[in-house]
Coordinates of C-alpha atoms in Angstrom, one line a residue:
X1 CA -19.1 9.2 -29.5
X2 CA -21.8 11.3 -31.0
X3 CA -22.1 12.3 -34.2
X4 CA -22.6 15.7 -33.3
X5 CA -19.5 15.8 -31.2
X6 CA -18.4 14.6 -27.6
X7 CA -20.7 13.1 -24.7
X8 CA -20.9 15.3 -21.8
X9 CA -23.2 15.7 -18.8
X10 CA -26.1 18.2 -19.2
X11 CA -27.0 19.5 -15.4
X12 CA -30.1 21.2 -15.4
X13 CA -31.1 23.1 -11.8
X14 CA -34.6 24.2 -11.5
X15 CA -35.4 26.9 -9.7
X16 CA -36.8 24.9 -6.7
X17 CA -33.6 23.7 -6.7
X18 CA -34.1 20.4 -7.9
X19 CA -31.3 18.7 -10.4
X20 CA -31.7 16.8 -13.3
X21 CA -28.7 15.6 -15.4
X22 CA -28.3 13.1 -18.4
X23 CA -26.3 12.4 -21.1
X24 CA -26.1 14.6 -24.2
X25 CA -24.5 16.3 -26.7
X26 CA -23.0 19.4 -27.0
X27 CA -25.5 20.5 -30.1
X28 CA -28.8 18.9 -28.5
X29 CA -28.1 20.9 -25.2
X30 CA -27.8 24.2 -26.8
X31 CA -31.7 23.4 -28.1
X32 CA -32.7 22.7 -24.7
X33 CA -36.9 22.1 -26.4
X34 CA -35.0 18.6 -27.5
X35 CA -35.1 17.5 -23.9
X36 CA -38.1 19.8 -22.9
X37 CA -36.4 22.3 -20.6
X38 CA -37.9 25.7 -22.4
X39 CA -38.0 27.5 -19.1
X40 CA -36.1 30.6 -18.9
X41 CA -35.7 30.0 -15.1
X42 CA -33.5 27.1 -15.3
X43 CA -30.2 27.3 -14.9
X44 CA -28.4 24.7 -17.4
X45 CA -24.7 23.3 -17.7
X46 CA -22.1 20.5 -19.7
X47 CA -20.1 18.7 -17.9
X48 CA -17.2 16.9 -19.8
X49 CA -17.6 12.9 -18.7
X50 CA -13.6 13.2 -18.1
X51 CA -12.6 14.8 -14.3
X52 CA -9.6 16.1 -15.9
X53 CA -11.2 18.0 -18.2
X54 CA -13.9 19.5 -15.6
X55 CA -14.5 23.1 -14.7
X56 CA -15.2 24.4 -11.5
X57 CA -19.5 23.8 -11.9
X58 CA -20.8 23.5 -8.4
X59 CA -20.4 22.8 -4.6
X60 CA -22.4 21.2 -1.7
X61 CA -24.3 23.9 0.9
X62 CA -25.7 23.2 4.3
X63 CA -29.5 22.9 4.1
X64 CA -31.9 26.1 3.7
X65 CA -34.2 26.9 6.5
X66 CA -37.1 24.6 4.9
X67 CA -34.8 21.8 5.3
X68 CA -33.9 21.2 2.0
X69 CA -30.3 20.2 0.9
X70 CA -29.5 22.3 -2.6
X71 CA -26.6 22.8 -4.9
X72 CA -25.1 26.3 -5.1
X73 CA -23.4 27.3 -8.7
X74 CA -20.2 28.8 -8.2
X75 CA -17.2 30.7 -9.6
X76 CA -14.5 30.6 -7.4
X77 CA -12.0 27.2 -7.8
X78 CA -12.2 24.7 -5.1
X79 CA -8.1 23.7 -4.1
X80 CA -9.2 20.4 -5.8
X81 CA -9.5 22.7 -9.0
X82 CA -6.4 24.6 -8.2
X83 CA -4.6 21.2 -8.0
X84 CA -5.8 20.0 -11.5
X85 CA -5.0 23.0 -12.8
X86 CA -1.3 22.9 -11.3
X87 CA -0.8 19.2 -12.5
X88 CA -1.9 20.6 -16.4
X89 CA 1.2 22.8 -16.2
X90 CA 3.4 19.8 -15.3
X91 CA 5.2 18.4 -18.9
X92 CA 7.1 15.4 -19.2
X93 CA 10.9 15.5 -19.6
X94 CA 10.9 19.0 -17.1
X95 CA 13.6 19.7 -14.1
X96 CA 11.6 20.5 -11.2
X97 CA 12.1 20.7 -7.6
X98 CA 9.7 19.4 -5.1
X99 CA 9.9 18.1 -0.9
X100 CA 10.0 14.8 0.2
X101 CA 6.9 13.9 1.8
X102 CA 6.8 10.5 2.9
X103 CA 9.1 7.7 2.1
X104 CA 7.1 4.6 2.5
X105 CA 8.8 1.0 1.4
X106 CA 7.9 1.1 -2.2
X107 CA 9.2 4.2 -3.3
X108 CA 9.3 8.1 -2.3
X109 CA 5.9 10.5 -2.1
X110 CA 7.0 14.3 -3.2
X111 CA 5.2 17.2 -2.8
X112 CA 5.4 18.9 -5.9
X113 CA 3.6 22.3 -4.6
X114 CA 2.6 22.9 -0.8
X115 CA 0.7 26.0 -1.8
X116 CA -1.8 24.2 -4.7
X117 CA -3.1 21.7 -3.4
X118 CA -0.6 19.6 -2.5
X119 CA -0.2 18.1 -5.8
X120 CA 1.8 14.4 -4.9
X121 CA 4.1 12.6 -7.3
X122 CA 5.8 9.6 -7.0
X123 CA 9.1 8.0 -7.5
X124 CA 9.5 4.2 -7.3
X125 CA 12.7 2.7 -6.0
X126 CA 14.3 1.9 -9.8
X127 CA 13.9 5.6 -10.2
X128 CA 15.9 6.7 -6.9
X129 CA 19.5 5.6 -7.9
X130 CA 22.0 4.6 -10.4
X131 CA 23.3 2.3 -7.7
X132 CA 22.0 -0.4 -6.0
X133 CA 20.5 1.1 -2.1
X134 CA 19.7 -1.0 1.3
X135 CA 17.4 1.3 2.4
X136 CA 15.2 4.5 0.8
X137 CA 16.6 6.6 3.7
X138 CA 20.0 6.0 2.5
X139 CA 19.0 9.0 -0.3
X140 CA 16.4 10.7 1.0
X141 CA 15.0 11.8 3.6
X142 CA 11.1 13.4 5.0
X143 CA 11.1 17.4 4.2
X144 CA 14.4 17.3 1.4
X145 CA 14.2 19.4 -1.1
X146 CA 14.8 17.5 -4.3
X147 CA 15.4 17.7 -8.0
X148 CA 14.0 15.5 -10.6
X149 CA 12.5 14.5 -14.1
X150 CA 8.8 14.2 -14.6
X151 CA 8.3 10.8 -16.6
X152 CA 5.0 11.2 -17.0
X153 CA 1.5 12.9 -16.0
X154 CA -1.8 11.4 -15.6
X155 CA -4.0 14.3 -15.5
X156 CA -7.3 11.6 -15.3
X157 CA -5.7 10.1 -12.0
X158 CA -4.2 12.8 -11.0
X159 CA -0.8 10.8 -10.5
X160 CA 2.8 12.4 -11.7
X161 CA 5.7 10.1 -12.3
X162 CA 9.2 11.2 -10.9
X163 CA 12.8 9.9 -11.3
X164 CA 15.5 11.1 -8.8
X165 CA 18.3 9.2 -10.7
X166 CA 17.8 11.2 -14.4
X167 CA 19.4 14.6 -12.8
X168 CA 22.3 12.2 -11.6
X169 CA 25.0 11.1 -14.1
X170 CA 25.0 8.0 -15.3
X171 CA 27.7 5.8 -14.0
X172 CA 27.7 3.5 -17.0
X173 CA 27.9 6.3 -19.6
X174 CA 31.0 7.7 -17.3
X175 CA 33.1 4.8 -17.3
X176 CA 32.8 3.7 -21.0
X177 CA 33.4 7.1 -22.5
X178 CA 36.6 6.2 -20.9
X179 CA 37.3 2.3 -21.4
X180 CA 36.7 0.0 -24.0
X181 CA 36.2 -3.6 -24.7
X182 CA 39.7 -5.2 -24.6
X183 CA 41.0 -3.2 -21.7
X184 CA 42.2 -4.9 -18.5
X185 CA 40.9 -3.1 -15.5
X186 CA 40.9 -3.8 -11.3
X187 CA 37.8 -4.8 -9.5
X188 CA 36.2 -6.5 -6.6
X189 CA 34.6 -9.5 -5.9
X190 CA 31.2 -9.2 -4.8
X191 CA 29.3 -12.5 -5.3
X192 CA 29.3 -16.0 -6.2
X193 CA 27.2 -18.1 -8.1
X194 CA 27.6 -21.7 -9.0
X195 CA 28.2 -20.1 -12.8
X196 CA 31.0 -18.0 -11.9
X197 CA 31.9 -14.5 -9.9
X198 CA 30.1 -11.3 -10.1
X199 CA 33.1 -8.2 -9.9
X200 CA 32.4 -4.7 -9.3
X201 CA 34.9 -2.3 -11.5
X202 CA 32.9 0.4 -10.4
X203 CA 30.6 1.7 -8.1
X204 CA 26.9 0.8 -9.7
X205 CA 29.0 -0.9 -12.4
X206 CA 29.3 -5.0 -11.9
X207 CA 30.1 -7.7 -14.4
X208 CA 30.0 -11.0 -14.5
X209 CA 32.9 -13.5 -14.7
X210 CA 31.8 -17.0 -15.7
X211 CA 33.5 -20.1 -14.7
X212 CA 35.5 -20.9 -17.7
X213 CA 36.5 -17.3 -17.3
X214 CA 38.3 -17.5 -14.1
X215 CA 41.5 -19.5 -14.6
X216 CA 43.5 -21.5 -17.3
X217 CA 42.0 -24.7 -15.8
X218 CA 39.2 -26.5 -15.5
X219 CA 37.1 -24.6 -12.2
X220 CA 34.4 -26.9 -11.1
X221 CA 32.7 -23.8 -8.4
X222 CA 34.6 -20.2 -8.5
X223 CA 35.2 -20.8 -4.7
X224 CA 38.5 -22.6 -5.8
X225 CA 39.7 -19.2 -7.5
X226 CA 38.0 -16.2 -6.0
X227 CA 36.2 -15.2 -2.7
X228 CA 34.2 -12.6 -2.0
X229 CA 35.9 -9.1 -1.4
X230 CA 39.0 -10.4 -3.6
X231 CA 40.6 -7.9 -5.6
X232 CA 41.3 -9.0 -9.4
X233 CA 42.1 -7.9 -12.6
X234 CA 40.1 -8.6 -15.1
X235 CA 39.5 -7.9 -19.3
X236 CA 36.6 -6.4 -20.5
X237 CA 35.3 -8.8 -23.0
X238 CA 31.9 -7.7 -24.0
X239 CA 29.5 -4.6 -23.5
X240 CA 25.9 -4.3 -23.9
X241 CA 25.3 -0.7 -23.1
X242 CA 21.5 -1.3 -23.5
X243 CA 21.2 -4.2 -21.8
X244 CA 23.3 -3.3 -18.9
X245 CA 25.6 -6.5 -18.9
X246 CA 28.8 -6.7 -18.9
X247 CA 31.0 -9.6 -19.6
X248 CA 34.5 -10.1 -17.9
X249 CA 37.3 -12.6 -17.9
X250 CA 40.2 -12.8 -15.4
X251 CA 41.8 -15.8 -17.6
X252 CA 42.4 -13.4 -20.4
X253 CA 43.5 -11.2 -18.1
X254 CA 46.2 -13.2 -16.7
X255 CA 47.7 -14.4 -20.5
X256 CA 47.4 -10.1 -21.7
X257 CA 49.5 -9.0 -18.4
X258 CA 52.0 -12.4 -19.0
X259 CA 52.6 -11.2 -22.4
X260 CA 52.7 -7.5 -21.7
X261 CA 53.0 -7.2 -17.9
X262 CA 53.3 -2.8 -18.5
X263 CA 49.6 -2.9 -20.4
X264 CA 48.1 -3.7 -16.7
X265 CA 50.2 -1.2 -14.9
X266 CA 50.0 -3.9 -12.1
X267 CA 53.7 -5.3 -12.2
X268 CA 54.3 -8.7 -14.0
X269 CA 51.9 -10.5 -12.1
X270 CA 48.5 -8.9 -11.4
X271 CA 47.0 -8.9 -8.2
X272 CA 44.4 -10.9 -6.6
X273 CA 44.8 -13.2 -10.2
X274 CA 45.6 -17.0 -10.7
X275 CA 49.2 -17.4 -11.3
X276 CA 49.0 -21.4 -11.1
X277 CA 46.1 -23.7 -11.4
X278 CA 44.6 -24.5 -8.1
X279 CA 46.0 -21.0 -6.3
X280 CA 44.5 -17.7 -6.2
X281 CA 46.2 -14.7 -4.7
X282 CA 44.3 -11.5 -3.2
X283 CA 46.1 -8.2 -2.9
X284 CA 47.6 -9.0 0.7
X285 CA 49.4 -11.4 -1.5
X286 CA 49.4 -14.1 1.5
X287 CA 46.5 -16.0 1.5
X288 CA 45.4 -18.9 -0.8
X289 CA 42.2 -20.8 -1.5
X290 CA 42.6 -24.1 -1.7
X291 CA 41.2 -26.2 -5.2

């Protein structure tokens, strides 16, 4: 930086057409005898180093009739220039709508104007859904109209951040504005690890149930309690909201419903629960997995 102020291009076009162009500073260009350039003739400019911060200066021409290739000054914005000036309207945290353009496996392209430029953001597959997806198709699809957030703007790369999921509700904020730590609630099975059971209680919503969490007694692998797609019961024992985690016990699920079999709304034995070390029940109420 200058102590007379920014750095910028000076552009100097003779009038032979040749083009001269340097560094400089606003305050030196203006005395254009500094760099030696005292003829009236010459047609002088200041380019801001940045792109984003570029005006519409000058475009390529075909060659005159002697042959020579020359640069034309000119007025009228380029739809590269109409673009830029597009993406400065853009502000993060806005609603806008846009079209989905291409939906390649990292994330979703979306035209954000057709008649600018075709200005492009982007929204990466975190950004798509609350929920966990298979496939990007499974949301959207090539020429949707969509809503989203702008996250952000990068006017020097010319790249716009979307996110598809911050016009959706959020599932988490849902569910706990209606239930609490201590509550006994129904869910399903939807994995196992050789630490315990994963349990969805809601759709985008899963906890985790560790192994001394399953049953009364000792579990060596939570294939002696639970399979996958069991329906169970279990108590909401902790909740980091920030973190996203959510830990769950079907143990102290079992002793709240023994004790108060109307808190579960289940009946006196809760479904898909272990009523007896080494037995687990599902909701069909006849099967068993063997300890």
């Amino acid at each position: 930086m200058s102590q007379f102020g920014r750095l910028e291009h000076l552009i100097v076009q003779q009038p032979d057409g040749r083009i001269y162009t340097r560094i400089a500073d606003p305050w030196m260009a203006s005395h254009t005898d500094a760099y030696g350039y005292s003829h009236r003739s010459d047609s002088l400019a200041l380019v801001p180093l940045l792109p984003a911060e570029r005006n519409p200066l000058m475009t390529a021409a075909l060659p005159d009739r002697d042959g020579i290739l020359r640069a034309r000054w000119r007025t009228n914005p380029t739809r590269a220039d109409r673009r830029r000036g597009f993406l400065r309207t853009i502000r993060k945290g806005e609603i806008r709508t846009g079209r989905v353009a291409a939906t390649p496996r990292f994330g979703v392209f979306v035209d954000l104007d057709d008649d600018l430029g075709r200005a492009m953001g982007f929204i990466n597959i975190p950004e798509l859904s609350w929920t966990h997806i298979d496939a990007i198709t499974d949301v959207v699809h090539v020429g949707q109209e969509i809503r989203f957030e702008v996250l952000a703007v990068d006017l020097e790369r010319e790249q716009v951040a979307l996110s598809l999921k911050a016009t959706q509700e959020d599932p988490w904020r849902r569910y706990f504005t209606a239930h609490r730590a201590g509550e006994i609630v129904p869910g399903t099975v939807t994995r196992l690890v050789p630490f315990g059971a994963f349990v969805r209680i809601e759709p985008g919503i899963e906890g985790l149930v560790h192994l001394t969490e399953l049953s009364a007694c000792d579990v060596c692998a939570p294939e002696e309690v639970v399979r996958e797609g069991d329906d169970v019961l279990v108590l909401l024992v902790e909740v980091d909201f920030a973190r996203r985690r959510i830990c769950l016990s079907m143990r102290q699920a079992i002793g709240a419903s023994s004790r108060d079999p109307a808190a579960t709304g289940f009946g006196s034995t809760p479904y898909g629960t272990v009523d007896s070390c080494g037995a687990a029940g599902d909701m069909a109420g006849g099967d068993s997995v063997p300890a």
